[in-house]
Coordinates of C-alpha atoms in Angstrom, one line a residue:
Chain A
M1 CA 148.0 175.5 205.5
S2 CA 148.8 179.1 205.2
T3 CA 152.6 178.7 205.7
A4 CA 152.8 176.2 202.9
A5 CA 150.9 178.6 200.6
Q6 CA 153.2 181.3 201.4
T7 CA 156.4 179.6 200.8
A8 CA 155.5 177.6 197.6
P9 CA 154.7 180.4 195.4
R10 CA 158.0 182.2 196.4
A11 CA 160.0 179.2 195.3
T12 CA 158.3 179.0 191.9
S13 CA 158.6 182.7 191.3
D14 CA 162.4 182.5 192.0
A15 CA 162.6 179.6 189.5
D16 CA 160.7 181.6 186.9
A17 CA 163.1 184.5 187.3
G18 CA 165.9 182.2 186.4
K19 CA 164.1 180.8 183.4
T20 CA 163.0 184.0 181.9
G21 CA 166.5 185.4 182.4
G22 CA 167.9 182.5 180.3
R23 CA 165.9 182.3 177.1
S24 CA 168.8 182.5 174.8
R25 CA 170.6 179.0 174.8
L26 CA 172.6 178.6 178.2
S27 CA 172.6 182.0 179.7
P28 CA 175.1 182.8 182.5
S29 CA 172.0 182.9 185.0
R30 CA 170.8 179.3 183.9
R31 CA 174.4 178.0 183.9
A32 CA 174.9 179.4 187.4
K33 CA 171.6 177.7 188.4
Y34 CA 172.7 174.3 187.3
A35 CA 176.1 174.8 188.9
A36 CA 174.6 175.7 192.3
T37 CA 171.9 172.9 192.0
A38 CA 174.8 170.4 191.3
F39 CA 176.9 171.8 194.3
G40 CA 173.8 171.7 196.6
A41 CA 172.9 168.2 195.6
V42 CA 176.4 166.8 196.2
F43 CA 176.7 168.6 199.5
A44 CA 173.2 167.5 200.5
V45 CA 173.9 163.8 199.8
G46 CA 177.2 164.1 201.8
W47 CA 175.1 165.6 204.8
T48 CA 172.7 162.5 204.7
L49 CA 175.5 160.0 204.3
P50 CA 175.7 159.2 208.0
L51 CA 172.1 158.2 208.0
L52 CA 172.8 155.9 205.1
W53 CA 175.6 154.3 207.0
V54 CA 173.3 153.4 209.8
L55 CA 170.9 151.7 207.5
I56 CA 173.6 149.8 205.7
G57 CA 175.2 149.0 209.1
S58 CA 172.0 147.5 210.3
F59 CA 172.3 144.8 207.6
N60 CA 175.8 144.1 208.5
A61 CA 176.5 141.1 210.7
E62 CA 180.2 141.5 211.1
R63 CA 182.0 143.1 214.0
L64 CA 182.9 146.6 213.7
T65 CA 186.6 146.1 214.0
S66 CA 186.8 143.9 210.9
G67 CA 185.9 146.8 208.7
A68 CA 182.2 147.0 208.8
G69 CA 180.4 150.2 207.9
F70 CA 180.5 150.6 204.0
V71 CA 179.0 147.9 202.0
P72 CA 178.8 144.7 204.0
S73 CA 180.4 141.8 202.3
D74 CA 177.5 139.5 203.4
P75 CA 174.3 141.5 204.0
S76 CA 172.0 139.8 206.2
G77 CA 168.8 140.5 208.3
A78 CA 170.2 138.7 211.3
N79 CA 170.3 141.9 213.3
W80 CA 166.7 142.8 212.8
S81 CA 165.7 139.3 213.9
K82 CA 167.8 139.7 217.0
L83 CA 165.9 142.8 217.6
V84 CA 162.6 141.1 217.4
Q85 CA 163.7 138.2 219.6
P86 CA 165.6 139.9 222.4
D87 CA 166.0 136.7 224.4
G88 CA 167.9 137.4 227.6
R89 CA 168.8 141.0 226.7
A90 CA 168.7 143.7 229.5
V91 CA 166.8 146.1 227.3
N92 CA 163.9 145.3 225.0
V93 CA 164.0 147.9 222.3
F94 CA 160.2 147.4 221.6
V95 CA 159.3 148.1 225.3
A96 CA 161.3 151.3 224.9
F97 CA 159.7 152.1 221.6
F98 CA 156.3 151.7 223.4
N99 CA 157.3 153.9 226.3
S100 CA 158.7 156.7 223.9
S101 CA 155.3 156.4 221.9
V102 CA 153.1 156.8 225.1
V103 CA 155.1 159.6 226.5
A104 CA 155.5 161.6 223.2
V105 CA 151.7 161.2 222.3
A106 CA 150.5 162.0 225.7
A107 CA 152.7 165.0 226.1
T108 CA 151.7 166.1 222.7
L109 CA 148.0 166.0 223.4
L110 CA 148.2 167.5 226.9
A111 CA 150.4 170.3 225.7
L112 CA 148.0 171.3 222.9
V113 CA 145.0 171.5 225.3
V114 CA 146.9 173.2 228.2
C115 CA 148.8 175.6 226.1
S116 CA 146.0 176.6 223.7
M117 CA 143.7 177.4 226.7
M118 CA 146.4 179.5 228.3
A119 CA 147.0 181.2 224.9
Y120 CA 143.1 181.9 224.5
A121 CA 143.0 183.3 228.0
L122 CA 145.9 185.7 227.4
A123 CA 144.5 186.8 224.0
R124 CA 140.8 187.1 224.6
L125 CA 140.0 186.8 228.3
P126 CA 142.5 189.2 230.0
F127 CA 142.4 189.0 233.7
R128 CA 144.1 190.9 236.3
G129 CA 148.0 190.4 236.0
S130 CA 147.6 188.6 232.6
A131 CA 149.9 191.1 230.8
L132 CA 152.5 190.5 233.6
I133 CA 152.2 186.8 233.2
L134 CA 152.9 187.1 229.5
S135 CA 156.1 189.1 230.2
L136 CA 157.1 186.5 232.8
I137 CA 156.6 183.7 230.3
V138 CA 158.9 185.4 227.8
L139 CA 161.4 185.9 230.7
A140 CA 161.2 182.3 231.8
M141 CA 162.1 181.2 228.1
L142 CA 165.7 182.7 229.1
I143 CA 166.1 180.3 232.0
P144 CA 167.5 177.0 230.8
T145 CA 165.5 174.0 232.0
E146 CA 168.7 172.1 232.6
V147 CA 169.5 174.6 235.4
I148 CA 166.6 173.5 237.5
L149 CA 167.2 169.8 236.9
V150 CA 168.1 169.1 240.6
P151 CA 165.2 170.7 242.3
L152 CA 162.8 169.3 239.6
F153 CA 164.1 165.9 240.5
Q154 CA 163.6 166.5 244.2
Q155 CA 159.9 167.6 243.4
F156 CA 159.0 164.5 241.4
A157 CA 160.9 162.4 244.1
A158 CA 158.7 164.1 246.7
L159 CA 155.5 163.3 244.9
G160 CA 156.6 159.7 244.3
L161 CA 156.4 160.2 240.6
L162 CA 159.9 159.1 239.6
N163 CA 160.2 156.3 237.2
T164 CA 156.6 156.7 236.1
Y165 CA 155.2 157.9 232.8
G166 CA 153.9 161.0 234.7
A167 CA 157.5 162.2 235.3
L168 CA 158.5 161.6 231.7
I169 CA 155.2 163.3 230.3
I170 CA 154.7 166.3 232.5
P171 CA 157.8 168.4 231.8
H172 CA 157.0 168.5 228.2
V173 CA 153.4 169.8 228.8
V174 CA 154.3 173.3 229.5
S175 CA 155.6 175.0 226.5
L176 CA 156.4 178.5 226.9
F177 CA 157.1 179.0 223.3
G178 CA 153.8 177.2 222.5
V179 CA 151.8 179.8 224.4
V180 CA 153.5 182.6 222.7
L181 CA 153.0 181.1 219.4
L182 CA 149.3 180.2 219.7
R183 CA 148.5 183.5 221.5
Q184 CA 149.9 185.2 218.3
F185 CA 147.6 183.0 216.1
I186 CA 144.6 183.9 218.3
V187 CA 145.4 187.6 218.5
N188 CA 145.4 187.8 214.7
L189 CA 141.9 186.1 214.3
P190 CA 139.3 188.7 213.5
V191 CA 137.4 189.8 216.6
E192 CA 134.0 189.8 214.8
L193 CA 134.1 185.9 214.7
T194 CA 134.1 185.5 218.4
E195 CA 132.0 188.4 219.0
A196 CA 129.2 187.1 216.7
A197 CA 129.3 183.7 218.4
K198 CA 129.0 185.6 221.8
I199 CA 125.9 187.4 220.3
D200 CA 124.5 183.9 219.3
G201 CA 124.8 182.9 222.9
A202 CA 128.1 180.9 222.9
N203 CA 130.0 181.0 226.2
A204 CA 133.8 181.1 226.4
W205 CA 134.4 177.4 226.4
Q206 CA 132.1 177.0 223.1
N207 CA 133.9 179.9 221.6
Y208 CA 137.3 178.3 222.4
R209 CA 136.3 174.9 221.4
Y210 CA 134.3 175.5 218.2
I211 CA 135.5 178.7 217.0
V212 CA 139.0 179.4 217.9
L213 CA 140.6 175.9 217.9
P214 CA 139.6 175.0 214.4
L215 CA 140.9 178.3 213.2
I216 CA 144.4 178.0 214.7
R217 CA 145.0 174.5 213.4
P218 CA 148.2 175.3 211.8
G219 CA 149.7 176.8 214.9
L220 CA 148.4 173.6 216.8
A221 CA 150.0 171.4 214.2
T222 CA 153.4 173.3 214.6
L223 CA 153.4 173.2 218.4
G224 CA 152.2 169.5 218.4
I225 CA 155.1 168.4 216.2
L226 CA 157.7 170.4 218.2
V227 CA 156.5 168.9 221.4
F228 CA 156.3 165.4 220.0
L229 CA 160.0 165.8 218.7
A230 CA 161.1 167.0 222.0
A231 CA 159.5 164.4 224.1
W232 CA 160.7 161.6 221.6
N233 CA 164.2 162.9 221.4
D234 CA 164.8 164.0 225.2
F235 CA 167.7 162.4 226.7
L236 CA 168.8 164.1 230.0
W237 CA 165.6 164.2 231.9
P238 CA 164.7 160.5 231.2
L239 CA 168.1 159.5 232.3
I240 CA 167.5 161.2 235.6
A241 CA 163.8 160.5 236.1
T242 CA 163.9 156.7 235.2
S243 CA 165.7 154.0 237.2
T244 CA 164.6 150.6 235.6
P245 CA 165.0 149.4 231.9
S246 CA 161.3 148.7 231.8
M247 CA 160.6 152.6 232.0
Q248 CA 163.4 153.6 229.6
T249 CA 162.6 155.7 226.5
L250 CA 164.3 154.8 223.2
P251 CA 167.3 157.3 223.5
L252 CA 168.2 155.8 226.9
A253 CA 167.8 152.2 225.6
L254 CA 170.0 153.0 222.7
I255 CA 172.7 154.0 225.1
T256 CA 172.1 151.0 227.4
F257 CA 172.2 148.9 224.4
R258 CA 175.4 150.3 223.1
S259 CA 177.3 149.8 226.3
A260 CA 176.1 146.2 226.4
Y261 CA 176.5 145.1 222.8
G262 CA 178.1 147.9 221.0
D263 CA 181.4 146.0 220.4
S264 CA 180.2 142.6 219.5
E265 CA 177.0 143.4 217.8
Y266 CA 177.2 146.7 216.3
G267 CA 174.7 145.9 213.5
V268 CA 172.0 145.3 216.2
V269 CA 172.8 148.8 217.8
M270 CA 172.6 150.3 214.3
A271 CA 169.1 148.5 213.8
S272 CA 167.8 149.9 217.0
T273 CA 169.1 153.3 216.0
I274 CA 167.0 153.1 212.9
L275 CA 164.0 152.2 215.0
A276 CA 164.6 155.5 217.2
I277 CA 165.1 157.9 214.2
T278 CA 162.5 156.7 211.9
P279 CA 159.3 158.2 213.7
P280 CA 160.8 161.9 213.8
L281 CA 161.9 161.5 210.2
L282 CA 158.5 160.3 209.2
V283 CA 156.9 163.1 211.0
F284 CA 159.2 165.5 209.2
L285 CA 158.4 163.9 205.7
F286 CA 154.7 164.3 206.2
A287 CA 154.7 167.6 208.1
Q288 CA 157.7 169.4 206.9
R289 CA 156.0 172.8 206.5
F290 CA 155.0 172.9 210.0
I291 CA 158.4 172.0 211.3
V292 CA 159.9 174.7 209.1
A293 CA 157.2 177.2 210.2
G294 CA 157.9 176.3 213.9
I295 CA 161.8 176.6 213.7
S296 CA 161.5 179.9 211.7
N297 CA 159.2 181.3 214.2
T298 CA 161.5 180.6 217.2
G299 CA 164.0 182.8 215.5
L300 CA 161.7 185.6 214.9
K301 CA 159.9 185.6 218.1
G302 CA 162.8 184.6 220.3
Chain B
M1 CA 137.2 199.1 226.8
S2 CA 135.1 202.0 225.4
A3 CA 132.1 201.6 227.7
T4 CA 132.3 205.0 228.9
T5 CA 132.1 206.7 225.6
E6 CA 129.5 204.5 223.8
N7 CA 127.1 204.1 226.8
R8 CA 126.9 207.5 228.1
T9 CA 123.2 207.4 227.5
A10 CA 122.6 203.9 228.6
A11 CA 123.5 204.1 232.3
P12 CA 121.6 200.8 233.2
R13 CA 123.6 198.9 230.6
R14 CA 126.9 200.2 232.1
A15 CA 125.8 198.9 235.5
A16 CA 125.0 195.5 234.0
R17 CA 128.4 195.3 232.6
S18 CA 130.8 195.4 235.4
P19 CA 129.7 192.1 236.9
R20 CA 129.8 190.4 233.5
R21 CA 133.4 191.7 233.2
R22 CA 134.3 190.2 236.6
R23 CA 132.8 186.9 235.5
L24 CA 134.9 187.3 232.2
T25 CA 137.9 187.7 234.3
R26 CA 137.1 184.6 236.3
V27 CA 136.6 182.5 233.2
G28 CA 140.1 183.7 231.9
I29 CA 141.6 182.5 235.2
L30 CA 139.9 179.2 234.7
F31 CA 141.4 178.8 231.2
A32 CA 144.8 179.7 232.4
A33 CA 144.8 177.6 235.6
P34 CA 146.1 174.4 234.2
F35 CA 149.0 176.0 232.6
M36 CA 149.7 178.4 235.5
L37 CA 149.8 175.5 238.0
L38 CA 152.0 173.4 236.0
L39 CA 154.3 176.4 235.2
L40 CA 154.5 177.1 238.9
F41 CA 155.5 173.3 239.6
L42 CA 157.9 173.1 236.9
W43 CA 159.5 176.5 236.8
G44 CA 158.4 178.7 239.7
V45 CA 159.1 176.5 242.7
P46 CA 162.3 174.8 241.2
V47 CA 163.9 178.1 240.5
V48 CA 163.4 179.2 244.1
S49 CA 164.0 176.0 245.8
G50 CA 167.1 175.2 243.6
F51 CA 168.5 178.6 244.9
W52 CA 167.8 177.6 248.4
V53 CA 169.2 174.1 248.1
S54 CA 172.4 175.8 246.6
L55 CA 172.9 177.6 249.9
T56 CA 172.9 174.2 251.9
D57 CA 175.3 171.2 252.0
T58 CA 172.5 168.8 250.9
N59 CA 173.8 165.5 250.1
M60 CA 171.1 162.8 249.2
A61 CA 173.4 159.9 250.0
E62 CA 174.7 161.1 253.4
G63 CA 171.4 162.8 254.4
T64 CA 173.1 166.0 255.3
G65 CA 171.3 169.5 254.7
G66 CA 172.5 172.3 256.7
F67 CA 172.5 176.0 255.8
V68 CA 176.1 176.9 254.7
G69 CA 175.5 180.3 252.9
F70 CA 177.5 180.9 249.9
D71 CA 180.2 178.2 250.7
N72 CA 179.1 176.0 247.6
Y73 CA 179.7 179.1 245.3
A74 CA 183.1 179.7 247.0
S75 CA 184.2 176.2 246.6
L76 CA 183.2 176.1 243.0
A77 CA 185.3 179.2 242.4
S78 CA 188.4 177.3 243.5
D79 CA 187.4 173.8 242.2
P80 CA 189.8 172.7 239.5
D81 CA 187.3 170.4 238.1
F82 CA 184.7 173.3 237.8
R83 CA 187.3 175.6 236.2
S84 CA 188.3 173.1 233.6
A85 CA 184.6 172.2 232.9
L86 CA 183.9 176.0 232.5
G87 CA 186.9 176.3 230.2
N88 CA 185.9 173.4 228.1
T89 CA 182.4 174.7 227.8
A90 CA 183.8 178.2 226.9
L91 CA 186.1 176.6 224.2
F92 CA 183.0 174.7 222.9
V93 CA 181.0 177.9 222.8
V94 CA 183.7 179.9 221.1
L95 CA 184.3 177.4 218.3
N96 CA 180.6 176.2 217.9
V97 CA 178.6 179.4 217.6
P98 CA 180.6 181.0 214.7
V99 CA 180.9 177.7 212.9
L100 CA 177.3 176.9 213.1
V101 CA 175.9 180.3 212.4
A102 CA 178.5 180.8 209.5
V103 CA 177.7 177.5 207.7
G104 CA 174.1 177.9 208.4
L105 CA 174.2 181.3 206.6
L106 CA 176.1 180.0 203.7
L107 CA 173.7 177.1 203.3
A108 CA 170.7 179.5 203.7
M109 CA 172.3 181.7 200.9
L110 CA 172.8 178.6 198.7
L111 CA 169.1 177.5 199.2
N112 CA 167.9 181.1 198.5
Q113 CA 169.1 180.6 194.9
P114 CA 166.7 179.3 192.4
L115 CA 168.0 175.7 192.7
G116 CA 166.2 172.6 191.2
G117 CA 165.0 170.4 194.0
R118 CA 165.3 172.9 196.5
G119 CA 162.9 171.3 198.9
A120 CA 164.9 168.0 198.8
I121 CA 168.1 169.8 199.4
R122 CA 166.7 171.5 202.3
A123 CA 165.3 168.7 203.9
A124 CA 168.6 166.8 203.7
F125 CA 170.3 169.5 205.7
I126 CA 167.4 169.8 208.2
S127 CA 167.1 166.0 208.7
P128 CA 169.7 165.5 211.3
Y129 CA 168.2 168.3 213.5
L130 CA 165.2 165.8 214.1
L131 CA 167.4 163.0 215.7
T132 CA 167.8 162.2 219.3
G133 CA 171.4 163.1 220.6
A134 CA 171.7 159.5 221.5
A135 CA 171.4 158.4 217.9
V136 CA 173.8 161.3 216.9
A137 CA 176.3 159.9 219.3
I138 CA 176.0 156.4 218.2
I139 CA 176.3 157.4 214.6
W140 CA 179.3 159.4 215.1
Q141 CA 181.2 157.3 217.5
T142 CA 180.7 154.6 215.1
A143 CA 182.0 156.6 212.1
L144 CA 184.9 158.0 213.9
N145 CA 185.8 154.6 215.4
P146 CA 189.5 154.2 215.0
L147 CA 189.1 150.5 214.0
G148 CA 187.2 150.3 211.0
G149 CA 185.0 153.5 211.4
N150 CA 183.7 154.9 208.0
L151 CA 185.8 158.0 208.1
N152 CA 189.0 156.2 208.7
Q153 CA 188.1 153.8 205.9
I154 CA 187.9 156.9 203.7
L155 CA 191.2 158.3 204.9
S156 CA 192.9 155.1 204.3
T157 CA 191.3 154.8 200.9
V158 CA 192.7 158.1 200.0
G159 CA 196.1 157.1 201.5
L160 CA 196.1 159.1 204.6
P161 CA 197.0 157.8 208.0
E162 CA 194.0 156.7 210.2
Q163 CA 193.1 158.9 213.1
A164 CA 191.8 158.4 216.7
W165 CA 190.0 161.7 216.9
L166 CA 188.0 160.9 219.9
S167 CA 190.8 159.7 222.0
T168 CA 193.3 162.5 221.2
P169 CA 193.1 165.4 223.6
G170 CA 193.5 168.2 221.0
E171 CA 191.2 166.6 218.4
A172 CA 188.3 165.5 220.5
M173 CA 186.8 168.9 221.0
G174 CA 187.1 169.6 217.3
A175 CA 185.4 166.4 216.5
V176 CA 182.4 167.4 218.9
V177 CA 182.1 170.8 217.4
L178 CA 181.9 169.3 213.8
I179 CA 179.4 166.7 215.2
T180 CA 177.3 169.5 216.6
L181 CA 177.3 171.3 213.3
W182 CA 176.0 168.3 211.5
W183 CA 173.3 167.9 214.0
R184 CA 172.1 171.4 214.6
V185 CA 172.8 173.4 211.5
G186 CA 169.1 173.0 210.5
F187 CA 168.1 175.8 213.0
P188 CA 170.2 178.6 211.8
L189 CA 169.7 177.6 208.2
L190 CA 165.9 177.7 208.4
V191 CA 165.7 180.9 210.4
L192 CA 168.2 182.7 208.2
L193 CA 166.7 181.3 205.1
A194 CA 163.3 182.8 206.3
A195 CA 165.1 186.1 206.8
L196 CA 166.8 186.2 203.3
Q197 CA 163.5 185.5 201.7
D198 CA 162.1 188.5 203.2
I199 CA 164.6 190.9 201.5
P200 CA 163.0 192.5 198.5
A201 CA 164.5 191.6 195.1
Q202 CA 164.5 195.3 194.1
L203 CA 167.3 196.0 196.7
Y204 CA 169.6 193.6 194.8
E205 CA 168.6 195.0 191.4
A206 CA 169.3 198.5 192.5
A207 CA 172.6 197.5 193.9
K208 CA 173.6 195.7 190.6
I209 CA 172.6 198.9 188.6
D210 CA 174.9 200.8 190.9
G211 CA 177.7 198.4 190.0
A212 CA 178.0 196.4 193.2
N213 CA 179.8 193.1 192.9
V214 CA 178.6 189.9 194.8
F215 CA 180.5 190.8 198.0
Q216 CA 179.4 194.3 198.1
R217 CA 175.9 193.2 197.6
F218 CA 176.4 190.8 200.6
R219 CA 178.1 193.3 202.8
H220 CA 175.7 196.3 202.0
V221 CA 172.3 194.7 201.1
T222 CA 172.1 191.2 202.7
L223 CA 173.9 191.8 205.9
P224 CA 172.1 194.9 207.1
A225 CA 168.7 193.3 206.2
I226 CA 169.2 190.1 208.1
A227 CA 171.3 191.7 211.0
P228 CA 168.5 191.5 213.6
V229 CA 167.8 188.0 212.8
L230 CA 171.4 187.0 212.7
M231 CA 172.0 188.5 216.1
L232 CA 169.0 186.7 217.5
V233 CA 170.3 183.4 216.0
V234 CA 173.7 184.0 217.5
L235 CA 172.0 184.6 220.9
L236 CA 169.9 181.5 220.7
R237 CA 173.0 179.5 219.7
L238 CA 175.0 181.0 222.6
I239 CA 172.4 179.9 225.1
D240 CA 172.1 176.5 223.6
S241 CA 175.9 176.1 223.4
F242 CA 176.5 176.8 227.2
K243 CA 174.1 174.0 227.9
V244 CA 176.0 171.4 225.6
F245 CA 175.7 168.0 227.1
E246 CA 174.5 165.0 225.3
Q247 CA 176.7 164.9 222.1
V248 CA 179.8 165.3 224.4
Y249 CA 178.8 163.0 227.3
L250 CA 177.7 160.2 224.8
V251 CA 180.4 160.5 222.3
T252 CA 183.7 161.3 224.5
E253 CA 182.1 160.9 228.1
G254 CA 184.1 164.0 228.8
G255 CA 187.4 162.4 227.8
P256 CA 190.2 162.1 226.8
A257 CA 191.7 163.4 230.1
G258 CA 188.7 165.4 230.9
S259 CA 189.4 167.6 227.8
T260 CA 185.7 167.7 226.7
R261 CA 184.0 167.6 230.2
V262 CA 181.5 170.5 230.2
V263 CA 179.5 172.2 232.9
L264 CA 176.2 170.2 232.4
Q265 CA 178.2 166.9 232.6
M266 CA 179.7 168.0 235.9
L267 CA 176.3 169.2 237.2
Y268 CA 174.9 165.7 236.2
E269 CA 177.7 163.8 237.8
S270 CA 177.8 165.7 241.1
G271 CA 174.1 165.8 241.4
F272 CA 172.9 162.4 240.2
R273 CA 176.0 160.3 240.6
D274 CA 177.7 161.7 243.7
F275 CA 174.3 163.0 245.2
Q276 CA 175.9 166.2 246.2
T277 CA 172.6 168.0 245.6
G278 CA 173.6 171.3 247.1
Y279 CA 176.8 171.5 245.1
A280 CA 174.9 170.5 242.0
S281 CA 172.3 173.2 242.5
A282 CA 175.1 175.8 242.8
I283 CA 176.5 174.6 239.6
G284 CA 173.2 175.0 237.9
W285 CA 172.6 178.5 239.4
T286 CA 176.1 179.7 238.3
L287 CA 175.4 178.3 234.8
A288 CA 172.1 180.2 234.8
V289 CA 173.8 183.5 235.9
I290 CA 176.6 183.1 233.2
I291 CA 173.8 182.6 230.5
L292 CA 171.8 185.7 231.8
I293 CA 174.9 187.8 231.7
V294 CA 175.9 186.7 228.1
T295 CA 172.1 187.3 227.0
V296 CA 172.2 190.8 228.5
V297 CA 175.5 191.6 226.9
Q298 CA 174.5 190.3 223.6
L299 CA 171.2 192.2 223.6
A300 CA 173.1 195.4 224.7
L301 CA 175.5 194.9 221.9
T302 CA 172.7 194.4 219.3
R303 CA 170.9 197.4 220.6
R304 CA 173.9 199.7 220.4
R305 CA 174.7 198.4 216.8
E306 CA 171.0 199.3 215.8
S307 CA 171.2 202.8 217.2

């Protein structure tokens, strides 16, 4: 909430500055604004063109080699009906869609609970060594996850968790950035709120659940969206952790699909790509301000 | 915290306080426990065990696993495959980081102007950032297809010869860098835009009054103001670029002739295709050390510039 309120007025005040400067006919500043807008718009359309190609391609039943891609000579929904009836195919895209949904939603919910509890402990219930743990978390952010792929795989193998939802979900539950972000939100809350609740007899859990959580909703939304996107889009870990098509998430299914049918039925691959990119884009459409806040924060807090 | 000063007269209360604080501590640990246990499982143990495994000749297919000291690291140093993977990764880093940060900064400066429909334009540049690498690879492999791909259609419409970018050794890496630019530019764009918006407008006004032109204002107002954030963006992009994998593996599969095979692809192939677990762990640790060194050097450079 607050983030949107902060950016919106800024945008309008900039626009006003442009307007007041150009009261007399077409002032240079207004002309510059129009030129910049036109330039930005053309550039932006060009940037999204590849996404448009995918959409158009999904209605193209021709082979790629015969010059598909631009406007199909004979647009048809055949690719989409092939997706819906995947008779005899190695990968059912809808199974993958279901897997991705389960993994991303479960990871998001668990990450919100686990990370916010940790952030609450660090911010309001300091225990021995908690300051050290905070600096360890910041330090751990420097070690790339990819580097520990092999031992991580061995651990999940030892626990018999490979090729299960658990293996796909658990690595996304721990968000180092999430803890740092939420801790900052909680530290910034006025202490009087939780103190007052304490005097009224609220214990730590009630304080966390009924006072802190509702107040840090913007932070939770930001973290939740980032975890959802990371889990939905992850490729390398699911590639390693799954071994059967029935456990594949969408990014993997796309690639299996491409190698199986990419040459002959490129339109079907395009249609399944649309399926894979629509949820993240929808999330973006409806929660843009949280994504913007999340990414901008990554930069500022490292 | 200030118990001693405020409660000098109320000794009984002070006595009652210390067990309460101990209980508070215990509650804090309870709240932290789920995260800490998962962190231990997902980070702590793998970091240590990964290093241990890298000192063995563990092979999941052959069942070996004896201690060999630093032999894996020694063979890495003389492995031509690893050298070429490291070289390719370095080339990618050197090309990708400046391109991404420069274009990100230019776009951020464009979006910092009072444009009409600024939100929509910003959304257009960020949207690829939300896609999975698999989709990005499919989109661009199709577009760059030498037979009827969209870009070649554009080239032939304009009258230029069609290109087989992805199968030409000199061009494949360039294509990967441009694909990465399209995919990832949203990050530097957003972070730098936030930094630009924090610059007080008065600074520009004052510079204008002093007669500074556009470039002087950029050089003496914009750059110093965003320098700390800019260095941070460069650092984060450096770290990320060393871990490049999906867009390369899925678009070129490391080809043509291994010219785009990067370190992470080698780690994946030796660890999970050839099951040389010990060797793969050594690759992982080497990459981690390289990234840490780069981080430390970059932070030191930043600090020296600031002082």
